[in-house]
Amino acid sequence: MANHHGDHPRRPLRFVIVGAGMAGILSAIKLQEAGYDSIVVYEKADRLGGTWRDNTYPGIACDIPSHLYRFSFAPNPDWTHTFAPGHEILAYLEDVASRFGVRDRIRLGEEVVRLHHDGDRWNITLAGGEIDHADVVIGATGVLHHPRYPDIEGLDTFAGASFHSARWNHSVELAGRRVGVIGTGSSAVQIVSAIVGTVGELRLFQRTPQWILPVPNPPIDEEQRARYREDPASMDALRKELGQTFETNFANAVVDANSPQMQLIEEMCRQNLETSVRDPGLRERLRPDYRAACKRLVVSPDFYDAIQQPNARLVTDPIAGVEPGGVRTSDGTLHELDVLVLATGFRVDQFLRPIEVVGPSGVTLEQLWAQRPTAYYSISIPGLPNLFLLNGPNGPVGNFSLIDVAELQFAYISQLVDLLDRGEARLVSASARATERFEAERVEAARNTVWVTGCRSWYLDDRGIPSAWPWSFDRFRAEMAAPRLEDFDLVPA
Ligand code: NAP
C-alpha cells in the first residue's frame, strides 16, 4: 500500500510506464490500486493494445483459451470462442483500461527515445523533445514486437503488394488474387487457413515444416455467455480448471522433454499429420524432422485442410529471390504473385531497444547487453536501478499465458516499489553477482527442455540456448512470491 499520504516527508513516487499493451495497462491499474497517483503511460502508437493492436491479419486468435488469457481481476463473460479472435482481445484491453480508470493516464503517440538515470531519478526523453521525470520506470514494451523482415534478394523489387504479418495492409484486395505467404509459424498457419477460401491461388513458402496440434475452436453460444454473466464465479472455476490443464499438459511438459505429457503431444501431432494429409508426398514434405514443441508449437484445427485445397500449393524449394513478378525458387520456377505476405516473425532480442538507456554510472543498456539481453529473473538489470521489466529477457514466454506471467511479475515488482515508498531504499536493482548466478542456473536447466532437442527457433539465442524460463510454472510462481533482498543492491534513502 502506498505510504506517501498524510505527513510523510518524502516526495510521492512518480512512475513512468513505457508501452500501453497488456503489461502496461496492468501496471497502471495495479499502481493506481496501490494508492499511487503520479503515473503516466507513454505509448508510441495512436492506440493502446500492443500486439493485439499491431496484429490484425486474417484468422488472428490467441492459442491460449480466452478464459485463461485475461486479467485475473477482470473476467469476461463475452468471449465468443474458446480461442477469441484478436479484435475481441483488443476490445477487452480497451474496455479494461476504461473500466479500471487508467485511460487518461495513457499518452498516445508519445515515443520514449531515452531513459537516463542521473543518480536521483529517471529522465525520460520523448521523441518530440519533451523530458519527463520518474522515480520508477516500468518497461512494458513486449517481446514479439519488432517485425523481422527476411533477408531475401530482390524483396524490394516486388511489383505487387508486400507486407509483414504484423503490419497487415487491409486496403489490399485478396479475393481472386495470387497470394504468397512466407513462413510456417503460428502467424502464417492462421493466415493460410483464413484466406485460402478467398484468394485465387495460394503459395505457402515453407523453409521448415511445423508440427501442428489440432485443437478445435468451438464458439461459446449466447446461452453460455449469459450463464457466465449471471454467475461470474463459474468463470473463475473455469479459469482455474483451464489453468491446471494447460500447466500440466503443456507448460510443464515442454521443460521436461521426456515427460509422458510431452510424448502425448508428439503423438497427437503425428496422428494429425498421418490422418489429415491424404497425399503421401505432401505428407512427407509437411513432416518435421525434429521433435514436436521444439519450435513453439503451432495450434490449428484446419491448417492441413487448408493446404490441401485445390488452389493451395506448398512450396518447399528454397527461395532464391524475389522479382517484380513473384518469388523465384532455387529450382528455377517463378511463382507469379500479386500479394506477398511476410509471416517471418519478430526480432525477439530487442525488448526496450531502440530506446537509449543510461544508468547513473553512465553505463548503457547497449553495453550491458552487448552479448545478449539478460536480466535478473527477467525483471531487473544490474546498474539500472528502479527500472523494472515486464515480460523481459529470458522469461516465461510462449508456453504460459503472458497475462498470468505479467501479473506475477508485477506483484513481485510492487514489493520492491514498496521498499522505495517506505523509504527503506532509494534505489534498487539486482546485483551483478545474483544476475550471473541466476543466468548460470537458467542455462543449466535449459538442457532438459524440448527446445534444445534439435531445431532452429526464435527461442534460441546466439549460443543456441533457449532465451526462456526453463522451469515449471509452479517454480515461477514460487520465485515471484517475494524478492530475495540479498540479491539486490539497495541504496539507502
Ligand atoms: P515465427 O514463429 O518466428 O515464424 C517465422 C517463420 O518465417 C518461420 O517459419 C521461419 O522459417 C520463416 N522465415 C523467416 N525468415 C525466412 C526466410 N528468410 N526465408 C524463408 N522463411 C523464413 O513467427 P510467427 O509465426 O509470427 O510467430 C511468432 C510467435 O508469436 C509464435 O511462436 C507465438 O509465440 C506467437 N504467436 C501466437 C499466435 C497464437 O496465439 N495463435 C499467433 C501468432 C503468433 P524457419 O522455421 O525455417 O525459421
Coordinates of C-alpha atoms and ligand atoms in Angstrom, one line a residue:
M1 CA 0.0 0.0 0.0
A2 CA 1.4 3.4 -1.0
N3 CA 2.8 5.2 2.0
H4 CA 3.0 8.7 0.6
H5 CA -0.1 10.2 2.1
G6 CA -0.5 12.2 5.3
D7 CA 2.5 13.6 7.0
H8 CA 5.1 11.6 5.1
P9 CA 8.0 13.9 4.3
R10 CA 9.3 12.2 1.1
R11 CA 8.1 13.2 -2.3
P12 CA 5.4 10.9 -3.7
L13 CA 6.8 8.3 -6.1
R14 CA 6.3 9.1 -9.7
F15 CA 6.0 6.3 -12.2
V16 CA 6.6 6.2 -16.0
I17 CA 5.4 3.1 -17.8
V18 CA 6.7 2.5 -21.3
G19 CA 4.1 0.8 -23.5
A20 CA 0.3 0.5 -23.3
G21 CA -0.1 -3.1 -24.2
M22 CA -1.4 -5.7 -21.9
A23 CA 1.5 -5.3 -19.4
G24 CA 1.5 -1.5 -19.4
I25 CA -2.2 -1.4 -18.8
L26 CA -1.8 -3.9 -16.0
S27 CA 0.9 -1.8 -14.4
A28 CA -1.1 1.3 -14.4
I29 CA -4.1 -0.4 -12.9
K30 CA -2.1 -2.1 -10.1
L31 CA -0.1 1.1 -9.2
Q32 CA -3.3 3.1 -9.1
E33 CA -5.0 0.4 -6.9
A34 CA -2.0 0.6 -4.6
G35 CA -2.7 4.2 -4.0
Y36 CA -0.1 5.8 -6.2
D37 CA -1.3 8.8 -8.1
S38 CA 1.6 10.1 -10.2
I39 CA 1.5 7.6 -13.1
V40 CA 1.9 8.1 -16.8
V41 CA 2.0 5.6 -19.6
Y42 CA 3.8 6.5 -22.8
E43 CA 2.6 4.7 -25.9
K44 CA 4.3 5.4 -29.2
A45 CA 1.3 4.2 -31.3
D46 CA -2.0 6.0 -31.5
R47 CA -4.0 3.3 -29.8
L48 CA -3.4 1.0 -26.8
G49 CA -3.4 -2.8 -27.1
G50 CA 0.2 -3.8 -28.0
T51 CA 0.4 -7.0 -30.0
W52 CA -3.4 -7.1 -30.4
R53 CA -3.4 -3.6 -31.9
D54 CA -0.4 -4.5 -34.3
N55 CA -1.5 -7.9 -35.4
T56 CA -4.8 -7.7 -37.4
Y57 CA -4.1 -10.4 -40.0
P58 CA -6.9 -12.6 -41.2
G59 CA -7.5 -15.5 -38.8
I60 CA -5.7 -14.0 -35.8
A61 CA -6.7 -15.6 -32.5
C62 CA -4.8 -16.3 -29.3
D63 CA -4.0 -20.0 -28.9
I64 CA -4.3 -19.8 -25.1
P65 CA -8.0 -20.3 -24.1
S66 CA -9.6 -16.8 -23.7
H67 CA -11.0 -17.6 -20.2
L68 CA -7.4 -18.1 -19.2
Y69 CA -5.8 -15.4 -21.4
R70 CA -7.4 -12.5 -19.4
F71 CA -6.6 -10.5 -16.3
S72 CA -7.3 -12.4 -13.1
F73 CA -9.2 -9.4 -11.8
A74 CA -11.3 -8.8 -15.0
P75 CA -13.3 -11.8 -16.1
N76 CA -15.0 -11.5 -19.4
P77 CA -18.3 -13.4 -19.9
D78 CA -18.5 -12.3 -23.6
W79 CA -15.7 -14.2 -25.3
T80 CA -17.4 -15.6 -28.4
H81 CA -15.0 -18.5 -28.9
T82 CA -12.8 -20.8 -26.9
F83 CA -9.8 -19.0 -28.5
A84 CA -11.1 -15.5 -29.1
P85 CA -10.3 -13.6 -32.3
G86 CA -7.7 -10.8 -31.9
H87 CA -10.2 -8.0 -32.2
E88 CA -12.1 -9.2 -29.2
I89 CA -8.9 -9.3 -27.2
L90 CA -8.1 -5.7 -28.3
A91 CA -11.6 -4.6 -27.3
Y92 CA -11.2 -6.3 -24.0
L93 CA -8.0 -4.5 -23.2
E94 CA -9.6 -1.2 -24.2
D95 CA -12.6 -1.9 -22.0
V96 CA -10.4 -2.9 -19.0
A97 CA -8.3 0.2 -19.4
S98 CA -11.5 2.3 -19.3
R99 CA -13.3 0.4 -16.5
F100 CA -10.3 0.5 -14.3
G101 CA -9.9 4.2 -14.9
V102 CA -6.4 4.3 -16.4
R103 CA -7.2 5.5 -19.9
D104 CA -6.5 9.1 -19.0
R105 CA -3.0 8.2 -17.8
I106 CA -2.0 6.9 -21.2
R107 CA -0.4 9.4 -23.6
L108 CA -0.8 8.0 -27.1
G109 CA 1.5 8.9 -29.9
E110 CA 4.4 9.6 -27.5
E111 CA 7.5 7.6 -28.1
V112 CA 10.2 7.3 -25.4
V113 CA 13.6 7.6 -27.0
R114 CA 15.9 7.9 -24.0
L115 CA 15.9 6.9 -20.4
H116 CA 18.7 8.4 -18.3
H117 CA 19.1 7.9 -14.6
D118 CA 21.0 10.9 -13.1
G119 CA 21.6 9.2 -9.7
D120 CA 18.4 10.8 -8.3
R121 CA 15.7 9.8 -10.8
W122 CA 15.0 8.8 -14.3
N123 CA 14.9 11.5 -17.1
I124 CA 12.6 10.3 -19.8
T125 CA 13.1 11.9 -23.2
L126 CA 10.2 11.8 -25.7
A127 CA 10.6 11.8 -29.5
G128 CA 9.2 15.4 -29.5
G129 CA 12.0 16.5 -27.2
E130 CA 9.9 16.8 -24.0
I131 CA 11.6 15.5 -20.9
D132 CA 9.6 13.9 -18.0
H133 CA 11.0 12.6 -14.7
A134 CA 10.2 9.5 -12.7
D135 CA 11.4 7.6 -9.6
V136 CA 10.5 4.3 -11.2
V137 CA 10.3 3.3 -14.8
I138 CA 8.4 0.1 -15.9
G139 CA 9.4 -1.3 -19.2
A140 CA 6.3 -3.0 -20.8
T141 CA 7.5 -2.9 -24.4
G142 CA 6.7 -6.5 -25.3
V143 CA 8.7 -9.3 -26.8
L144 CA 7.2 -10.2 -30.2
H145 CA 7.1 -6.5 -31.2
H146 CA 9.7 -5.6 -33.9
P147 CA 8.8 -7.4 -37.2
R148 CA 11.7 -9.4 -38.7
Y149 CA 12.0 -8.8 -42.4
P150 CA 13.7 -11.6 -44.2
D151 CA 16.9 -11.0 -46.0
I152 CA 15.8 -12.1 -49.4
E153 CA 17.4 -10.7 -52.5
G154 CA 15.1 -8.5 -54.6
L155 CA 12.4 -8.3 -51.9
D156 CA 12.1 -4.6 -52.5
T157 CA 11.7 -5.1 -56.3
F158 CA 8.3 -6.9 -55.9
A159 CA 5.8 -5.2 -58.1
G160 CA 2.7 -6.3 -56.1
A161 CA 1.7 -5.6 -52.5
S162 CA 4.0 -6.9 -49.8
F163 CA 3.8 -6.6 -46.1
H164 CA 4.7 -8.3 -42.8
S165 CA 2.0 -10.3 -41.0
A166 CA 2.1 -7.8 -38.1
R167 CA 1.6 -4.8 -40.5
W168 CA -1.3 -6.2 -42.5
N169 CA -2.4 -3.9 -45.2
H170 CA -6.2 -4.1 -45.2
S171 CA -6.5 -2.0 -48.3
V172 CA -5.0 -4.8 -50.4
E173 CA -7.7 -6.9 -52.1
L174 CA -7.1 -10.7 -51.7
A175 CA -10.2 -12.0 -53.4
G176 CA -9.3 -14.0 -56.5
R177 CA -5.7 -12.9 -56.4
R178 CA -2.4 -14.9 -56.3
V179 CA -1.1 -14.7 -52.8
G180 CA 2.2 -15.9 -51.4
V181 CA 2.9 -16.5 -47.8
I182 CA 6.5 -16.9 -46.5
G183 CA 6.8 -18.7 -43.2
T184 CA 5.1 -21.6 -41.3
G185 CA 4.9 -20.2 -37.8
S186 CA 1.8 -19.6 -35.8
S187 CA 1.0 -16.4 -37.8
A188 CA 1.4 -18.0 -41.2
V189 CA -0.7 -21.0 -40.3
Q190 CA -3.6 -18.9 -39.1
I191 CA -3.3 -16.7 -42.2
V192 CA -3.3 -19.6 -44.6
S193 CA -6.3 -21.2 -43.0
A194 CA -8.2 -17.9 -43.0
I195 CA -7.5 -16.8 -46.6
V196 CA -7.4 -19.9 -48.7
G197 CA -11.2 -19.7 -49.3
T198 CA -10.9 -16.2 -50.6
V199 CA -7.8 -16.0 -52.7
G200 CA -7.4 -17.2 -56.2
E201 CA -4.2 -19.1 -55.7
L202 CA -2.2 -19.6 -52.5
R203 CA 1.5 -20.4 -52.4
L204 CA 3.0 -21.2 -49.0
F205 CA 6.8 -20.9 -48.9
Q206 CA 8.0 -23.3 -46.3
R207 CA 11.6 -23.3 -45.1
T208 CA 10.9 -25.7 -42.2
P209 CA 7.8 -27.8 -41.6
Q210 CA 6.0 -27.5 -38.3
W211 CA 4.2 -29.9 -36.1
I212 CA 0.6 -28.9 -35.8
L213 CA -1.5 -29.7 -32.7
P214 CA -5.1 -29.9 -33.8
V215 CA -7.2 -28.1 -31.2
P216 CA -10.7 -27.1 -32.2
N217 CA -12.0 -23.7 -31.5
P218 CA -15.8 -24.0 -30.8
P219 CA -17.9 -21.0 -30.4
I220 CA -19.3 -20.1 -26.9
D221 CA -23.0 -19.6 -27.5
E222 CA -25.1 -16.8 -26.1
E223 CA -26.8 -19.1 -23.6
Q224 CA -23.4 -20.0 -22.1
R225 CA -22.3 -16.4 -22.2
A226 CA -25.5 -15.4 -20.3
R227 CA -24.7 -18.0 -17.7
Y228 CA -21.2 -16.5 -17.2
R229 CA -22.8 -13.1 -16.8
E230 CA -25.2 -14.3 -14.2
D231 CA -22.6 -16.3 -12.3
P232 CA -19.2 -14.8 -12.6
A233 CA -17.8 -17.3 -10.1
S234 CA -18.3 -20.0 -12.7
M235 CA -15.8 -18.2 -14.9
D236 CA -13.2 -18.3 -12.1
A237 CA -13.8 -22.0 -11.7
L238 CA -13.4 -22.5 -15.5
R239 CA -10.2 -20.4 -15.5
K240 CA -8.8 -22.5 -12.7
E241 CA -9.6 -25.7 -14.5
L242 CA -8.1 -24.4 -17.8
G243 CA -5.0 -23.2 -16.0
Q244 CA -4.4 -26.6 -14.4
T245 CA -4.9 -28.5 -17.6
F246 CA -2.7 -26.1 -19.5
E247 CA 0.0 -26.2 -16.9
T248 CA 0.1 -29.9 -16.5
N249 CA -0.4 -30.9 -20.1
F250 CA 1.7 -28.3 -21.8
A251 CA 3.6 -25.7 -19.9
N252 CA 5.3 -28.2 -17.6
A253 CA 5.7 -30.7 -20.4
V254 CA 7.9 -28.6 -22.6
V255 CA 10.5 -28.1 -19.9
D256 CA 10.8 -31.9 -19.4
A257 CA 11.5 -33.3 -22.9
N258 CA 11.0 -36.8 -21.7
S259 CA 7.8 -36.4 -19.8
P260 CA 4.8 -38.6 -20.7
Q261 CA 2.8 -35.4 -21.4
M262 CA 5.4 -34.4 -24.0
Q263 CA 5.1 -37.8 -25.6
L264 CA 1.3 -37.4 -25.7
I265 CA 1.6 -34.0 -27.5
E266 CA 4.0 -35.6 -30.0
E267 CA 1.7 -38.4 -30.6
M268 CA -1.3 -36.1 -31.2
C269 CA 0.7 -34.1 -33.7
R270 CA 1.9 -37.2 -35.5
Q271 CA -1.6 -38.6 -35.7
N272 CA -2.8 -35.3 -37.0
L273 CA -0.3 -35.4 -39.9
E274 CA -1.0 -39.1 -40.6
T275 CA -4.7 -38.9 -40.7
S276 CA -5.3 -35.4 -42.1
V277 CA -2.9 -35.3 -45.1
R278 CA -4.0 -37.7 -47.8
D279 CA -1.3 -37.4 -50.4
P280 CA 1.8 -39.3 -49.2
G281 CA 4.2 -36.9 -51.0
L282 CA 2.7 -33.8 -49.4
R283 CA 2.5 -35.6 -46.1
E284 CA 6.3 -36.2 -46.2
R285 CA 7.0 -32.6 -47.2
L286 CA 5.0 -31.4 -44.2
R287 CA 6.7 -33.8 -41.8
P288 CA 9.2 -32.1 -39.5
D289 CA 12.5 -33.9 -38.7
Y290 CA 12.6 -32.6 -35.2
R291 CA 10.5 -33.2 -32.1
A292 CA 7.1 -31.6 -31.6
A293 CA 7.2 -28.4 -29.5
C294 CA 11.0 -28.0 -30.1
K295 CA 9.9 -24.9 -32.0
R296 CA 7.0 -23.0 -30.5
L297 CA 4.1 -25.5 -31.1
V298 CA 1.6 -24.4 -33.7
V299 CA -2.0 -24.9 -32.9
S300 CA -4.5 -25.3 -35.7
P301 CA -7.6 -27.4 -36.3
D302 CA -7.7 -26.6 -40.1
F303 CA -4.3 -25.9 -41.5
Y304 CA -3.8 -29.3 -43.1
D305 CA -7.3 -29.0 -44.6
A306 CA -6.4 -25.5 -46.0
I307 CA -3.1 -26.6 -47.6
Q308 CA -4.9 -29.4 -49.3
Q309 CA -7.4 -27.1 -51.1
P310 CA -7.1 -27.2 -54.9
N311 CA -6.0 -23.6 -55.0
A312 CA -3.2 -24.0 -52.4
R313 CA 0.3 -25.2 -53.0
L314 CA 3.1 -25.9 -50.6
V315 CA 6.4 -24.8 -52.0
T316 CA 9.4 -26.4 -50.4
D317 CA 12.2 -25.5 -52.8
P318 CA 14.2 -22.8 -51.2
I319 CA 13.6 -19.2 -52.1
A320 CA 16.3 -17.9 -54.4
G321 CA 15.0 -14.4 -54.7
V322 CA 12.1 -12.1 -55.2
E323 CA 11.5 -10.5 -58.6
P324 CA 8.9 -7.9 -59.7
G325 CA 6.6 -10.8 -60.9
G326 CA 6.9 -13.0 -57.8
V327 CA 9.1 -15.4 -55.9
R328 CA 11.8 -17.4 -57.7
T329 CA 12.8 -20.7 -56.1
S330 CA 16.1 -22.5 -56.5
D331 CA 14.7 -25.0 -59.0
G332 CA 14.3 -22.0 -61.4
T333 CA 10.5 -21.7 -61.0
L334 CA 9.0 -18.2 -60.9
H335 CA 5.9 -18.3 -58.6
E336 CA 3.9 -15.4 -60.0
L337 CA 2.1 -13.4 -57.3
D338 CA 0.0 -10.3 -56.8
V339 CA 0.5 -10.2 -53.0
L340 CA 3.4 -11.4 -50.8
V341 CA 2.9 -11.8 -47.1
L342 CA 6.0 -12.0 -44.9
A343 CA 5.0 -14.1 -41.9
T344 CA 8.6 -14.2 -40.9
G345 CA 8.4 -13.5 -37.2
F346 CA 10.0 -10.9 -34.9
R347 CA 13.3 -9.6 -33.6
V348 CA 12.9 -11.1 -30.2
D349 CA 16.1 -9.7 -28.6
Q350 CA 15.2 -6.1 -28.7
F351 CA 13.0 -5.5 -25.6
L352 CA 13.4 -1.9 -24.5
R353 CA 15.6 -1.1 -27.5
P354 CA 15.8 1.1 -29.6
I355 CA 15.3 3.3 -26.5
E356 CA 18.7 4.5 -25.3
V357 CA 19.0 3.6 -21.7
V358 CA 21.8 5.1 -19.5
G359 CA 22.3 4.3 -15.8
P360 CA 23.7 6.5 -13.1
S361 CA 27.2 5.4 -13.7
G362 CA 27.0 6.2 -17.4
V363 CA 26.6 2.5 -18.3
T364 CA 24.3 1.9 -21.2
L365 CA 21.9 -0.9 -21.9
E366 CA 23.7 -1.4 -25.2
Q367 CA 26.9 -2.1 -23.2
L368 CA 25.2 -4.3 -20.7
W369 CA 23.5 -6.3 -23.4
A370 CA 26.4 -6.2 -25.9
Q371 CA 26.4 -10.0 -26.0
R372 CA 22.7 -10.7 -25.5
P373 CA 19.9 -9.5 -23.2
T374 CA 19.9 -10.7 -19.7
A375 CA 18.1 -9.6 -16.6
Y376 CA 17.7 -11.0 -13.1
Y377 CA 14.5 -13.1 -13.2
S378 CA 13.9 -11.2 -16.4
I379 CA 12.8 -8.2 -14.3
S380 CA 15.8 -6.2 -13.1
I381 CA 19.2 -5.2 -14.7
P382 CA 22.3 -4.6 -12.6
G383 CA 23.4 -0.9 -12.9
L384 CA 19.9 0.3 -14.0
P385 CA 18.1 1.0 -10.7
N386 CA 14.4 1.4 -10.3
L387 CA 13.8 0.1 -13.8
F388 CA 11.7 -3.0 -13.9
L389 CA 10.7 -5.0 -16.9
L390 CA 7.6 -7.0 -17.6
N391 CA 8.0 -9.9 -20.0
G392 CA 11.7 -9.1 -20.2
P393 CA 14.5 -11.2 -21.4
N394 CA 14.6 -15.0 -20.8
G395 CA 11.2 -15.0 -19.0
P396 CA 8.4 -17.4 -19.4
V397 CA 7.2 -16.7 -22.9
G398 CA 5.4 -18.9 -25.4
N399 CA 4.4 -21.7 -23.0
F400 CA 2.3 -19.8 -20.5
S401 CA -0.4 -17.1 -20.6
L402 CA 1.7 -14.0 -20.8
I403 CA -1.0 -12.2 -18.8
D404 CA -0.5 -14.5 -15.8
V405 CA 3.2 -14.1 -16.2
A406 CA 2.9 -10.3 -16.2
E407 CA 0.6 -10.3 -13.1
L408 CA 3.0 -12.5 -11.1
Q409 CA 6.0 -10.3 -12.2
F410 CA 4.1 -7.2 -11.3
A411 CA 3.3 -8.5 -7.8
Y412 CA 7.0 -9.1 -7.3
I413 CA 8.0 -5.7 -8.6
S414 CA 5.4 -4.0 -6.4
Q415 CA 7.2 -5.4 -3.3
L416 CA 10.4 -3.7 -4.5
V417 CA 8.5 -0.5 -5.2
D418 CA 7.0 -0.7 -1.6
L419 CA 10.6 -0.6 -0.3
L420 CA 11.1 2.7 -2.1
D421 CA 7.8 4.0 -0.9
R422 CA 8.5 3.2 2.7
G423 CA 11.9 4.9 2.4
E424 CA 13.8 1.6 3.1
A425 CA 15.8 2.2 0.0
R426 CA 16.1 5.0 -2.6
L427 CA 17.4 2.9 -5.5
V428 CA 17.1 -0.8 -6.1
S429 CA 18.5 -3.1 -8.8
A430 CA 19.6 -6.7 -8.9
S431 CA 23.2 -7.3 -8.1
A432 CA 25.6 -8.4 -10.9
R433 CA 26.5 -11.4 -8.8
A434 CA 22.9 -12.6 -8.3
T435 CA 22.2 -12.0 -12.0
E436 CA 25.1 -14.1 -13.1
R437 CA 24.1 -16.9 -10.7
F438 CA 20.6 -16.8 -12.0
E439 CA 21.7 -16.9 -15.6
A440 CA 24.1 -19.8 -14.9
E441 CA 21.2 -21.8 -13.3
R442 CA 18.9 -21.0 -16.1
V443 CA 21.3 -22.1 -18.8
E444 CA 22.0 -25.3 -17.0
A445 CA 18.2 -26.1 -16.6
A446 CA 17.6 -25.3 -20.3
R447 CA 19.4 -28.5 -21.2
N448 CA 16.4 -30.5 -20.1
T449 CA 13.9 -28.7 -22.2
V450 CA 12.4 -29.8 -25.5
W451 CA 13.6 -26.6 -27.1
V452 CA 17.2 -27.9 -27.4
T453 CA 16.3 -31.2 -29.0
G454 CA 17.4 -30.1 -32.4
C455 CA 15.6 -27.4 -34.3
R456 CA 16.0 -23.7 -35.2
S457 CA 13.6 -21.5 -33.4
W458 CA 13.1 -18.0 -32.1
Y459 CA 13.6 -19.3 -28.5
L460 CA 17.3 -20.0 -29.2
D461 CA 19.8 -17.2 -28.6
D462 CA 23.1 -16.7 -30.4
R463 CA 24.6 -19.7 -28.5
G464 CA 21.7 -21.9 -29.2
I465 CA 20.4 -21.6 -25.6
P466 CA 16.7 -21.0 -25.2
S467 CA 16.0 -17.5 -24.0
A468 CA 13.1 -18.7 -21.9
W469 CA 12.2 -19.8 -18.4
P470 CA 13.3 -23.5 -18.3
W471 CA 11.4 -24.5 -15.2
S472 CA 7.8 -25.3 -14.2
F473 CA 5.1 -22.7 -13.7
D474 CA 4.9 -23.7 -10.1
R475 CA 8.6 -22.7 -9.7
F476 CA 7.9 -19.4 -11.4
R477 CA 5.0 -18.7 -9.1
A478 CA 7.1 -19.6 -6.1
E479 CA 10.1 -17.4 -7.2
M480 CA 7.7 -14.5 -7.9
A481 CA 6.1 -14.7 -4.5
A482 CA 8.7 -12.5 -2.8
P483 CA 12.0 -10.9 -3.9
R484 CA 15.2 -12.2 -2.2
L485 CA 16.5 -8.9 -1.0
E486 CA 20.0 -10.2 -0.6
D487 CA 20.2 -10.5 -4.4
F488 CA 19.6 -6.7 -4.8
D489 CA 21.8 -3.7 -4.5
L490 CA 19.9 -1.3 -2.3
V491 CA 20.9 2.4 -2.0
P492 CA 19.7 3.8 1.3
A493 CA 17.2 6.7 1.3
Ligands
NAP1 P1 7.9 -17.4 -36.2 O1 7.3 -18.4 -35.4 O2 9.2 -16.8 -35.8 O3 7.9 -17.9 -37.7 C1 8.6 -17.3 -38.7 C2 8.5 -18.1 -40.0 O4 9.1 -17.5 -41.0 C3 9.2 -19.5 -39.8 O5 8.5 -20.5 -40.5 C4 10.6 -19.2 -40.5 O6 11.2 -20.4 -41.0 C5 10.1 -18.3 -41.6 N1 11.2 -17.5 -42.1 C6 11.9 -16.5 -41.5 N2 12.8 -16.0 -42.3 C7 12.7 -16.6 -43.5 C8 13.4 -16.6 -44.7 N3 14.4 -15.7 -44.9 N4 13.0 -17.5 -45.7 C9 12.0 -18.3 -45.5 N5 11.4 -18.5 -44.4 C10 11.7 -17.6 -43.4 O7 6.9 -16.1 -36.3 P2 5.3 -16.0 -36.1 O8 4.6 -17.0 -36.9 O9 4.9 -14.6 -36.3 O10 5.1 -16.4 -34.6 C11 5.9 -15.8 -33.6 C12 5.3 -16.2 -32.2 O11 4.2 -15.3 -31.9 C13 4.8 -17.6 -32.1 O12 5.8 -18.5 -31.9 C14 3.9 -17.4 -30.9 O13 4.6 -17.4 -29.7 C15 3.3 -16.0 -31.2 N6 2.1 -16.1 -32.0 C16 1.0 -16.8 -31.4 C17 -0.2 -16.9 -32.1 C18 -1.3 -17.6 -31.5 O14 -1.5 -17.5 -30.3 N7 -2.1 -18.3 -32.2 C19 -0.2 -16.4 -33.4 C20 0.8 -15.8 -34.0 C21 2.0 -15.7 -33.2 P3 12.1 -21.3 -40.1 O15 11.2 -22.1 -39.2 O16 12.9 -22.1 -41.1 O17 13.0 -20.4 -39.3

